[in-house]
C-alpha positions as a printed Julia matrix, in Angstrom:
364×3 Matrix{Float64}:
  -5.08   -8.97  -29.74
  -3.28  -11.79  -27.99
  -4.57  -15.17  -29.16
  -6.23  -17.54  -26.81
  -4.2   -20.43  -28.19
  -0.91  -18.65  -27.29
  -2.22  -17.84  -23.82
  -3.23  -21.42  -23.21
   0.1   -22.81  -24.44
   2.13  -20.41  -22.23
   0.17  -21.13  -19.12
  -1.26  -24.6   -19.44
   1.12  -26.35  -16.99
   0.58  -23.85  -14.21
  -1.71  -24.45  -11.25
  -4.96  -22.58  -11.47
  -4.23  -19.49   -9.38
  -0.74  -19.14  -10.83
  -2.24  -19.45  -14.32
  -4.71  -16.64  -13.52
  -1.9   -14.29  -12.37
   0.25  -15.2   -15.42
  -2.54  -14.5   -17.92
  -3.01  -11.08  -16.25
   0.75  -10.38  -16.42
   1.1   -11.42  -20.06
  -1.83   -9.3   -21.22
  -0.79   -6.27  -19.26
   2.72   -6.42  -20.68
   1.35   -6.92  -24.21
  -0.97   -3.93  -24.04
   1.82   -1.73  -22.53
   3.88   -2.37  -25.54
   1.26   -2.17  -28.22
  -0.5     0.91  -26.85
   2.57    3.03  -26.0
   2.17    5.67  -28.7
  -1.57    6.02  -28.51
  -1.46    6.32  -24.74
   1.13    9.07  -24.89
  -1.08   11.03  -27.28
  -4.19   10.56  -25.11
  -2.38   11.53  -21.91
  -1.15   14.67  -23.67
  -4.68   15.47  -24.81
  -5.9    14.8   -21.3
  -3.57   17.51  -19.98
  -5.26   19.91  -22.4
  -8.68   18.88  -21.06
  -9.55   17.24  -24.37
  -9.69   13.69  -22.96
 -11.1    12.28  -19.74
 -11.5     8.99  -17.95
  -8.79    6.88  -19.57
  -9.04    3.24  -18.67
  -6.73    0.55  -20.0
  -8.62   -2.59  -21.03
  -5.46   -4.63  -21.25
  -7.44   -7.85  -21.29
  -8.34   -7.11  -24.95
  -5.63   -4.65  -25.84
  -8.16   -1.75  -25.91
  -8.27    1.72  -24.46
 -11.54    3.15  -22.99
 -11.79    6.93  -22.83
 -14.0    10.0   -23.31
 -12.81   12.73  -25.65
 -13.83   15.66  -27.89
 -14.5    14.7   -31.51
 -11.23   16.17  -32.71
  -9.3    13.67  -30.76
 -11.26   10.77  -32.16
 -10.67   11.96  -35.71
  -6.97   12.49  -35.12
  -6.6     8.95  -33.71
  -8.39    7.5   -36.71
  -6.25    9.29  -39.21
  -2.78    9.06  -37.67
  -2.41    5.7   -35.85
  -2.32    2.63  -38.11
  -2.05    0.37  -35.06
  -5.69    1.17  -34.15
  -7.92   -1.46  -35.82
 -11.3    -0.06  -34.66
 -12.94    2.8   -32.8
 -16.36    2.21  -31.37
 -18.83    4.26  -29.44
 -19.91    2.84  -26.02
 -23.19    4.53  -25.0
 -24.82    4.55  -21.6
 -27.82    2.16  -21.54
 -31.12    2.28  -19.79
 -30.4     0.31  -16.64
 -33.76   -1.38  -16.7
 -33.1    -2.81  -20.19
 -29.79   -4.31  -19.06
 -31.24   -6.08  -16.01
 -32.83   -9.51  -16.65
 -35.68   -9.95  -14.17
 -35.38  -12.6   -11.62
 -38.28  -14.39   -9.96
 -40.05  -12.4    -7.28
 -39.89  -14.73   -4.3
 -40.45  -14.19   -0.64
 -37.11  -13.26    0.76
 -37.94  -13.44    4.43
 -39.63  -16.2     6.36
 -40.15  -15.65   10.07
 -37.63  -17.84   11.98
 -39.24  -21.09   13.1
 -38.65  -22.61   16.56
 -35.35  -24.38   16.68
 -34.75  -23.28   13.09
 -31.04  -23.83   12.8
 -29.88  -23.5    10.15
 -32.46  -21.02    8.75
 -35.19  -22.36    6.44
 -33.93  -22.45    2.84
 -35.86  -21.06   -0.09
 -37.57  -23.71   -2.2
 -35.23  -23.2    -5.12
 -32.27  -24.3    -3.01
 -34.1   -27.54   -2.05
 -34.99  -28.19   -5.67
 -31.32  -28.17   -6.72
 -30.3   -30.19   -3.7
 -28.1   -27.44   -2.29
 -28.66  -28.56    1.36
 -27.3   -31.96    0.51
 -24.13  -30.34   -0.94
 -23.75  -28.27    2.32
 -24.13  -31.39    4.32
 -21.28  -33.0     2.32
 -19.04  -30.17    3.45
 -19.16  -27.67    0.54
 -21.0   -24.4     1.11
 -18.73  -22.17   -0.92
 -15.86  -21.65    1.54
 -12.71  -20.23   -0.09
 -14.56  -19.17   -3.27
 -14.64  -15.58   -4.46
 -17.49  -14.59   -6.77
 -17.53  -11.36   -8.87
 -21.05  -10.17   -9.38
 -21.62   -7.72  -12.18
 -24.98   -6.12  -11.58
 -26.65   -2.8   -10.69
 -24.86   -2.59   -7.36
 -25.4    -4.27   -4.01
 -26.71   -3.35   -0.59
 -23.46   -4.62    0.92
 -24.41   -3.94    4.59
 -27.57   -6.09    4.27
 -27.64   -8.52    7.22
 -27.62  -11.53    4.89
 -24.57  -10.25    2.92
 -22.28   -8.26    5.21
 -20.48  -11.33    6.49
 -19.7   -12.44    2.92
 -18.56   -9.19    1.38
 -15.02   -9.34   -0.01
 -12.46   -7.02    1.65
  -9.75   -5.72   -0.62
  -6.78   -6.04    1.81
  -4.58   -4.28   -0.81
  -6.4    -1.1     0.39
  -5.99   -2.02    4.06
  -3.79    1.01    4.85
  -3.92    0.52    8.61
  -3.12   -3.23    8.34
  -5.91   -4.27   10.68
  -7.09   -7.11    8.35
 -10.36   -5.56    7.11
 -11.62   -2.62    5.05
 -15.17   -2.56    6.58
 -15.88   -1.7    10.2
 -18.9    -1.52   12.57
 -18.88    1.99   14.1
 -21.44    1.19   16.79
 -24.46    1.94   14.72
 -23.67    0.99   11.06
 -21.12   -0.64    8.82
 -18.8     1.83    7.16
 -15.54    1.79    5.17
 -12.72    1.53    7.66
 -11.76    5.12    8.45
  -8.13    4.05    8.86
  -8.17    2.99    5.18
  -9.86    5.93    3.66
  -6.92    7.98    2.31
  -7.63    8.78   -1.37
  -4.6     6.68   -2.37
  -4.53    3.73   -4.74
  -2.63    1.59   -2.29
  -2.69   -1.63   -4.35
  -1.79    0.26   -7.56
  -4.53   -1.37   -9.57
  -5.84    1.92  -10.99
  -8.77    2.27   -8.56
  -8.6     4.54   -5.48
 -10.07    3.13   -2.24
 -11.79    0.23   -3.9
 -12.42   -1.42   -0.54
 -15.1    -3.92   -1.57
 -15.55   -3.48   -5.34
 -16.09   -0.64   -7.88
 -18.88    1.33   -9.6
 -17.63    1.45  -13.23
 -20.58    3.57  -14.25
 -19.74    6.54  -12.01
 -16.05    5.82  -11.51
 -16.04    5.46   -7.65
 -16.11    2.92   -4.82
 -19.88    3.36   -4.05
 -21.53    0.15   -5.24
 -24.89    0.74   -3.61
 -27.78    2.91   -4.85
 -31.46    2.96   -4.25
 -31.86    1.17   -7.57
 -29.64   -1.72   -6.5
 -32.37   -4.14   -5.5
 -31.62   -6.37   -8.49
 -28.01   -6.75   -7.61
 -28.72   -7.22   -3.97
 -31.13  -10.06   -4.86
 -28.64  -11.73   -7.14
 -25.92  -11.41   -4.55
 -28.28  -13.02   -2.07
 -28.85  -15.91   -4.41
 -25.07  -16.39   -4.6
 -24.13  -16.21   -0.97
 -26.92  -14.86    1.31
 -26.15  -16.5     4.68
 -29.61  -16.57    6.22
 -28.93  -14.08    9.0
 -32.33  -12.46    8.31
 -34.22  -15.67    8.74
 -34.2   -17.25    5.27
 -31.43  -19.2     3.63
 -31.13  -17.65    0.11
 -27.57  -18.33   -1.03
 -26.49  -21.35   -2.99
 -23.01  -20.84   -1.52
 -23.57  -19.27    1.91
 -19.87  -19.22    2.86
 -18.6   -17.81   -0.39
 -17.41  -14.16   -0.71
 -18.87  -11.69   -3.11
 -17.08   -8.87   -5.0
 -19.82   -6.37   -6.14
 -19.22   -4.53   -9.42
 -21.56   -2.06  -11.1
 -21.14   -1.57  -14.92
 -23.51    0.0   -17.49
 -22.23    0.27  -21.08
 -20.29   -2.52  -22.85
 -16.91   -1.08  -22.13
 -17.73   -0.8   -18.41
 -18.87   -4.39  -18.4
 -15.48   -5.5   -20.01
 -13.61   -3.45  -17.46
 -15.47   -5.08  -14.64
 -14.7    -8.49  -15.99
 -11.03   -7.58  -16.18
 -11.02   -6.12  -12.66
 -12.65   -9.29  -11.26
 -10.11  -11.61  -12.83
  -7.17   -9.42  -11.8
  -8.42   -9.42   -8.21
  -8.53  -13.19   -8.14
 -12.17  -14.22   -8.48
 -12.91  -17.88   -9.07
 -16.3   -17.24  -10.69
 -18.04  -14.28  -12.4
 -21.8   -14.13  -12.41
 -24.12  -11.53  -13.98
 -27.78  -10.95  -14.67
 -27.11   -8.09  -17.01
 -27.24   -8.79  -20.7
 -26.73   -6.82  -23.91
 -29.58   -7.41  -26.35
 -29.55   -7.38  -30.15
 -32.17   -4.63  -30.27
 -29.87   -2.17  -28.45
 -28.58    0.68  -30.6
 -25.75    0.32  -31.37
 -26.03   -3.45  -31.31
 -23.73   -5.41  -29.0
 -20.09   -5.92  -29.97
 -20.19   -9.71  -30.06
 -16.44  -10.15  -31.01
 -15.3    -8.13  -28.03
 -17.57  -10.07  -25.64
 -15.95  -13.21  -27.08
 -12.48  -11.76  -26.54
 -13.16  -11.03  -22.89
 -14.72  -14.49  -22.35
 -11.66  -16.07  -23.91
  -9.53  -14.07  -21.52
 -11.61  -15.51  -18.6
 -11.29  -19.02  -20.04
  -7.5   -18.71  -20.27
  -7.4   -17.54  -16.65
  -9.56  -20.48  -15.49
 -12.52  -18.33  -14.43
 -16.07  -19.66  -15.01
 -18.72  -17.11  -15.94
 -22.43  -17.69  -15.61
 -24.59  -15.05  -17.3
 -28.31  -14.53  -17.98
 -29.31  -14.74  -21.65
 -32.21  -12.19  -21.38
 -35.89  -12.88  -20.69
 -37.08  -12.07  -24.2
 -38.39  -15.47  -25.12
 -38.41  -15.76  -28.93
 -39.47  -12.18  -29.56
 -36.38  -11.36  -31.52
 -35.92  -14.67  -33.32
 -33.21  -17.29  -33.13
 -30.3   -16.7   -32.46
 -30.71  -13.04  -31.57
 -32.9   -13.83  -28.58
 -29.93  -15.09  -26.7
 -28.11  -11.96  -25.45
 -24.42  -11.22  -24.93
 -22.31  -12.37  -23.28
 -24.41  -15.47  -22.58
 -24.47  -16.3   -26.31
 -20.76  -17.07  -26.39
 -20.29  -20.84  -26.78
 -20.54  -22.61  -23.44
 -17.58  -23.92  -21.47
 -19.41  -27.28  -21.21
 -20.08  -29.73  -24.05
 -22.95  -32.24  -23.91
 -21.73  -35.76  -24.51
 -24.1   -36.02  -27.46
 -23.06  -32.67  -28.98
 -21.61  -32.84  -32.48
 -21.72  -29.25  -33.68
 -19.12  -27.31  -31.74
 -18.43  -23.66  -32.36
 -15.6   -23.4   -29.91
 -15.51  -22.87  -26.19
 -15.44  -19.91  -23.89
 -15.8   -19.18  -20.19
 -19.56  -18.61  -20.27
 -22.43  -20.77  -19.18
 -25.61  -19.04  -20.33
 -28.57  -19.49  -18.04
 -32.33  -18.96  -18.04
 -34.94  -18.45  -15.37
 -37.17  -21.12  -13.84
 -40.08  -20.69  -11.47
 -38.7   -22.1    -8.26
 -42.12  -23.34   -7.05
 -42.55  -25.55  -10.08
 -39.03  -25.88  -11.59
 -40.53  -24.9   -15.03
 -38.83  -22.44  -17.39
 -40.38  -18.97  -17.03
 -42.43  -18.05  -20.15
 -41.09  -14.5   -20.5
């Protein structure tokens, strides 16, 4: 795999957005070279219906695919360049999701309530003061890795990212109001990967679990809530978003490899921040692949992307340090001035859950 030190040295003097693009370019090129023979074999096996769903995780020089056992054994026995083959199972979605506080998400509008009344958590962290100083998230793109998102929710629709690379009719948007509901722009729906990023008609994001552009399911209340915490704009009567003028890119992963592919997608599409309240616990079977989470977090760090991630709500039930789940257990991107023991840095800031009404850490 490409070393973090080499990436940093090659891109250190570039402005942030240029550095992000250059990191993507370098790693794509590296994987194209290193994976050439294996990809050829897999593509040949795919034509024989022995392999399906090939995804290139170029950010970590890895290939994600589904195959019959014979293909796995053949790869293990005949390709010395392969250092490791691991199984990436589907995971119970409810185990992945770290619960967030159940707070009232709608207050009836008050007379002359402009802007809408903020939730108490926003007041506790002084968000309104930051908005008053002129920063409410404008110009910032946030990738949210969760269980999907009700993207046409009134509080979110104005802040959903539009992938203009898929804007086939060049009208400046990929979502349209058809008179009764918000829909994907019919002029853009063509079954073509217009921006050649490997994902067809990814107008606002991608569902890596099912391999399509539908990022909203009936089970997506968790991701809708976390998206609202990021950038809900208060249209429904309550200000929920810390950054009510930021844009959100919703992504829906399940297993580890899907999570890594979602991280890669977000960085390649130009996000400034990644956030997620999904985490991979030590008691999963198989256990989380900590080195690969670290590799992907190093990739984000090199690209200048900050990643905030829940660390599970397990308390101390699994013992230290296994109660802090991946990827939030990768060493933080911030060092306390009094910190002496440093295990390296990555993109991730691990976060816990506080009760907004008291500002006290939740007990479980």
